[in-house]
C-alpha positions as semicolon CSV with decimal commas, in nm:
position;residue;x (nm);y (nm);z (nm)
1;X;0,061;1,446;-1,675
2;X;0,093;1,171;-1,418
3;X;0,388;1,248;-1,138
4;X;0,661;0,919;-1,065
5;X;0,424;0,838;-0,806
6;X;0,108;0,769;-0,977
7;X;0,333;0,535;-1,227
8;X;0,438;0,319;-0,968
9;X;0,049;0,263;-0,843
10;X;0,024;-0,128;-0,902
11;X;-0,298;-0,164;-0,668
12;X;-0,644;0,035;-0,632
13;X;-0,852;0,019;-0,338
14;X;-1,187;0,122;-0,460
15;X;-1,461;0,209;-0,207
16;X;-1,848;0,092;-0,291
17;X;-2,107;0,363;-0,186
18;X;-2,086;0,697;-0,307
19;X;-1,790;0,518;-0,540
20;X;-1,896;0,245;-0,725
21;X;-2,238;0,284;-0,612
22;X;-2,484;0,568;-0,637
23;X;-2,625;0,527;-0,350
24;X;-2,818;0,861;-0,235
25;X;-3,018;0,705;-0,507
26;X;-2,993;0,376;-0,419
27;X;-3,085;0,502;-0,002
28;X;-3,351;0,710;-0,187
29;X;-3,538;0,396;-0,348
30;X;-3,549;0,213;-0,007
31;X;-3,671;0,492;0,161
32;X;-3,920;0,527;-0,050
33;X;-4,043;0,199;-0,023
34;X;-4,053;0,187;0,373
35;X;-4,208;0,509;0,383
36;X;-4,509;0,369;0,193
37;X;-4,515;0,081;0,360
38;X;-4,487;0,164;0,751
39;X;-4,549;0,563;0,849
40;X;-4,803;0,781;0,789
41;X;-4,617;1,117;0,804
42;X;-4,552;1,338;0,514
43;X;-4,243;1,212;0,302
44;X;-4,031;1,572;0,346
45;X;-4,117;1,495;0,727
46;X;-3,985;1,136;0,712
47;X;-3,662;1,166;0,554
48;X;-3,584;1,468;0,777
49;X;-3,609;1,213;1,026
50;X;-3,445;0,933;0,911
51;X;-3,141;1,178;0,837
52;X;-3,138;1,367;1,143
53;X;-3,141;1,029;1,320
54;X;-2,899;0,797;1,088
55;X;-2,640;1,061;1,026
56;X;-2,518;1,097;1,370
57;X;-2,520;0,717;1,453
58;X;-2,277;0,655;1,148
59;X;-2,065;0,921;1,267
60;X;-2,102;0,740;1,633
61;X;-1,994;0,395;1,443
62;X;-1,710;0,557;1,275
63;X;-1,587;0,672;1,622
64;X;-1,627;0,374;1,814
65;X;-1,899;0,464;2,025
66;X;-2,188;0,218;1,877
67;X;-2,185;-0,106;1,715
68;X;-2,325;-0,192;1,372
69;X;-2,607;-0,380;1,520
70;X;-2,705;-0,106;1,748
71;X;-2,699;0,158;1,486
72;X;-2,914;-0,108;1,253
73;X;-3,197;-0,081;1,491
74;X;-3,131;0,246;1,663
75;X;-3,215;0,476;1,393
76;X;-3,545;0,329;1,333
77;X;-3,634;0,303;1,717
78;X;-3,570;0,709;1,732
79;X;-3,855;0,718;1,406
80;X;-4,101;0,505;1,701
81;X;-4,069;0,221;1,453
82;X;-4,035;-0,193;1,489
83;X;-3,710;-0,366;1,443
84;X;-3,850;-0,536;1,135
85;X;-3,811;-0,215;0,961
86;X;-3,512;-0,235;0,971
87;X;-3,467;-0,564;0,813
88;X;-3,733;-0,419;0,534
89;X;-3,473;-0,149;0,493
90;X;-3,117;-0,362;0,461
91;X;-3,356;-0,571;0,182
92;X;-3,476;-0,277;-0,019
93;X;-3,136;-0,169;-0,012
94;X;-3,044;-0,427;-0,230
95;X;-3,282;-0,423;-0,435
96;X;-3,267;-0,061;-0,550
97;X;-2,876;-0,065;-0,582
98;X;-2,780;0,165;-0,866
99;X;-2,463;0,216;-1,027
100;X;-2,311;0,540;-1,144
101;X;-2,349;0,512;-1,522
102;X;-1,972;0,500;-1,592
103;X;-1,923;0,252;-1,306
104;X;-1,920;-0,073;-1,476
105;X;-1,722;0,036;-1,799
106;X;-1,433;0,245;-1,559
107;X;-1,410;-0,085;-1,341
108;X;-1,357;-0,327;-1,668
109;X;-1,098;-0,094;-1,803
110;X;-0,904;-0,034;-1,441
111;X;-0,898;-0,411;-1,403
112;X;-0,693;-0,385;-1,697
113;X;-0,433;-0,192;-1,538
114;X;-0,446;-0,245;-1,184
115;X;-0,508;-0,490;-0,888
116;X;-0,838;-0,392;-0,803
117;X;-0,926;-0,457;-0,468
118;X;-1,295;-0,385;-0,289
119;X;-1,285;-0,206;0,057
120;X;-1,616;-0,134;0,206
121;X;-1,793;-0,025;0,523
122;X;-2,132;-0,090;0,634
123;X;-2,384;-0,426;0,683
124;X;-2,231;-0,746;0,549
125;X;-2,534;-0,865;0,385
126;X;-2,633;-0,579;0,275
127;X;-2,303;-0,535;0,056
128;X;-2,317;-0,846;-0,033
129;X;-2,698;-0,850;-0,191
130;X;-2,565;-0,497;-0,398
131;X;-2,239;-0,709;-0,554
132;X;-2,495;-0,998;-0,593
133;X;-2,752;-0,764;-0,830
134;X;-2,499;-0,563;-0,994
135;X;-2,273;-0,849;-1,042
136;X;-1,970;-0,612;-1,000
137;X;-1,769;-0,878;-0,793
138;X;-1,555;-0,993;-1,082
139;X;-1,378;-0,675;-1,149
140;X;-1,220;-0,725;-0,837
141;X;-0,950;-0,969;-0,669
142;X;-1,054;-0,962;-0,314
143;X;-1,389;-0,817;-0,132
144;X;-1,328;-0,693;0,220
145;X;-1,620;-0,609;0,402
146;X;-1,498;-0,432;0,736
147;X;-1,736;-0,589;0,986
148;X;-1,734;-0,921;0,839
149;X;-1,337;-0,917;0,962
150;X;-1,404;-0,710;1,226
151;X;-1,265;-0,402;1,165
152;X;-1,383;-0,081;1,074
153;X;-1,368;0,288;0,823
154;X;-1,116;0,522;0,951
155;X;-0,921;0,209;1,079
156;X;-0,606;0,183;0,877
157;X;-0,550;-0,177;0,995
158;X;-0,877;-0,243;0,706
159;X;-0,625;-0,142;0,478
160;X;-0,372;-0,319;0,589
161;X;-0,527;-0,668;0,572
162;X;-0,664;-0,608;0,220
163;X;-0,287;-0,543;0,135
164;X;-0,179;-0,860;0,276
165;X;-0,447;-1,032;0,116
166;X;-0,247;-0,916;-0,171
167;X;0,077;-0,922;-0,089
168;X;0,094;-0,574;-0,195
169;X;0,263;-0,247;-0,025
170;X;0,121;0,044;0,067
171;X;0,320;0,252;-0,167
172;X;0,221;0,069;-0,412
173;X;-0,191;0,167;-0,359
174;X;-0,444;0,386;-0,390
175;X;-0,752;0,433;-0,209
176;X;-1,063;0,583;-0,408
177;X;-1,326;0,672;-0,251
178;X;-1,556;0,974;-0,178
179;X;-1,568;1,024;0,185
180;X;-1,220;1,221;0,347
181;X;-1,375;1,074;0,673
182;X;-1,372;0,720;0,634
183;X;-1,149;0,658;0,286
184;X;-0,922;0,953;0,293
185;X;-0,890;0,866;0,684
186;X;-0,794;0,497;0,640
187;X;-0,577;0,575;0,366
188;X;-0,414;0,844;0,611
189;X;-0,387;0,551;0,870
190;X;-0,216;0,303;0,648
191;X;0,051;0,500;0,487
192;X;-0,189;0,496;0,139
193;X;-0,212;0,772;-0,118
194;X;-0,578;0,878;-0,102
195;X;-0,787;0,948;-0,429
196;X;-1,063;1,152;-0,352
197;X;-1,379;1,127;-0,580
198;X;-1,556;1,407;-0,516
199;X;-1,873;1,434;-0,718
200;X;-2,043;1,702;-0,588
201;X;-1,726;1,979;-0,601
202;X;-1,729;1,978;-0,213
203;X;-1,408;2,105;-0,049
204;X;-1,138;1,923;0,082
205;X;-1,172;1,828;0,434
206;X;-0,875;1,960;0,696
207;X;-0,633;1,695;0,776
208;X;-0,680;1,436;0,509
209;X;-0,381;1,455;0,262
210;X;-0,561;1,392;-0,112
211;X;-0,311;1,266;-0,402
212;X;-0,552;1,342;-0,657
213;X;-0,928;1,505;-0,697
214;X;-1,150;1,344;-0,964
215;X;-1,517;1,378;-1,029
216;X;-1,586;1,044;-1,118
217;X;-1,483;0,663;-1,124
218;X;-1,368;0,685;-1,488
219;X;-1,104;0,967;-1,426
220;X;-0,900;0,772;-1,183
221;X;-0,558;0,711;-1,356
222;X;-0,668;0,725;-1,715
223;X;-0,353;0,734;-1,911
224;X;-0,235;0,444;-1,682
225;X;-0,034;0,144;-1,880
226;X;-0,210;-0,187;-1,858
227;X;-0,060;-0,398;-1,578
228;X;0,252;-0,665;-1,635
229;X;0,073;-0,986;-1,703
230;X;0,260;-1,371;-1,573
C-alpha cells in the first residue's frame, strides 16, 4: 500500500549505472577487452588491480579531492600503463553497455506515470555512447550528466538544476538509484525522497534516509496512476 507521500510523486530521478545499467557487467566486458589487449598478468591479478586502484579514486572524486580527468588517467598510471588505455577503456565501455533485463520495459511503463528525468555521474562521453547503443534516451525528458554542467554525485545542487530544468519541486521527486553514497546522498542534499535499489540485499548505509527499498527498476512505484496528460 503506497503512503500520501508516494501519491503525490509527480517526478523520478532515475540514476544510470548500477540502475538502468548493469554495469559490473558492462565494466566486466571492457575489462576484459583491455586486459587482452595491453597486460600480460594473470586476469584474477589484473582486476585486483584495477579495483584496488579505481575504487579509491572514485571515492576521492566523490569527495572533492581529484578531478574527473585525473582519475581517467590515474588509475591506469598506478597499473604502469599508457594514457591511451584509458581512452581504449571509456570506448569499450560503450560498447559492452548492458541493460538489466527489466530495464527497458520498467522505463516505458514509468514514463507513463511519471516525469522521468536522467541524473548521472561519471565521463560525459562515456554516458553518452551507453544512451547512444541502448537508445534509452527517449524514456526520459531531460539528461543531466554532472560534469558536463559541472557539478558533481553527493552534490545536491545536481538535483536541484535537473528540477529546474523541470520546473518541478523537490517534494514532488524521487531519486532511484543504487548507491546511498552518491544517490541517497544527493537526494539527502536536495530535500528529495531517496529510492534505494538495492540489488544485491546489502544493508542500508548510516545516515542516508531511504523512502523505499526495491530490488529492481520494475518495483519502483508499481501501482502508481498514469500521470495527468495537457
Amino acid at each position: 500500500m503506497r503512503s500520501a507521500r508516494e501519491d503525490r510523486y509527480r517526478v523520478l530521478l532515475v540514476d544510470l549505472d548500477g540502475t538502468v545499467v548493469d554495469y559490473a557487467r558492462t565494466e566486466r566486458g571492457a575489462l576484459h577487452e583491455v586486459h587482452h589487449r595491453f597486460f600480460r598478468m594473470g586476469r584474477a591479478e589484473f582486476l585486483a588491480a584495477f579495483h584496488a586502484a579505481n575504487e579509491p579514486l572514485w571515492a576521492a572524486y566523490r569527495e572533492h579531492r581529484i578531478t574527473l580527468a585525473e582519475l581517467r588517467l590515474e588509475r591506469w598510471a598506478r597499473m604502469g600503463a599508457l594514457p591511451s588505455v584509458a581512452a581504449a577503456f571509456e570506448e569499450a565501455l560503450g560498447r559492452n553497455v548492458t541493460l538489466f533485463p527489466e530495464a527497458r520495459v520498467a522505463l516505458r511503463r514509468l514514463s507513463r506515470r511519471f516525469r522521468l528525468a536522467l541524473v548521472t555521474d561519471g565521463i560525459a562521453h562515456v554516458q553518452r555512447a551507453k544512451l547512444r547503443r541502448t537508445r534509452i534516451g527517449g524514456f526520459f525528458e531531460h539528461v543531466v550528466i554532472a560534469p558536463e554542467v559541472g557539478l558533481r554525485k553527493p552534490d545536491g545542487k545536481l538535483l536541484h538544476h535537473t528540477l529546474g530544468l523541470l520546473a518541478a519541486r523537490a517534494r514532488d521527486a524521487l531519486m532511484v538509484g543504487d548507491s546511498p553514497a552518491s544517490d541517497g546522498g544527493c537526494a539527502r542534499a536536495a530535500g528529495v525522497d531517496f529510492c534505494w535499489v538495492n540489488r544485491t540485499g546489502a544493508s542500508p548505509a548510516p545516515g542516508v534516509p531511504v523512502r523505499r527499498t526495491v530490488t529492481g527498476l520494475a518495483a519502483v512505484c508499481p501501482g502508481a496512476p498514469p500521470r495527468p496528460r495537457g
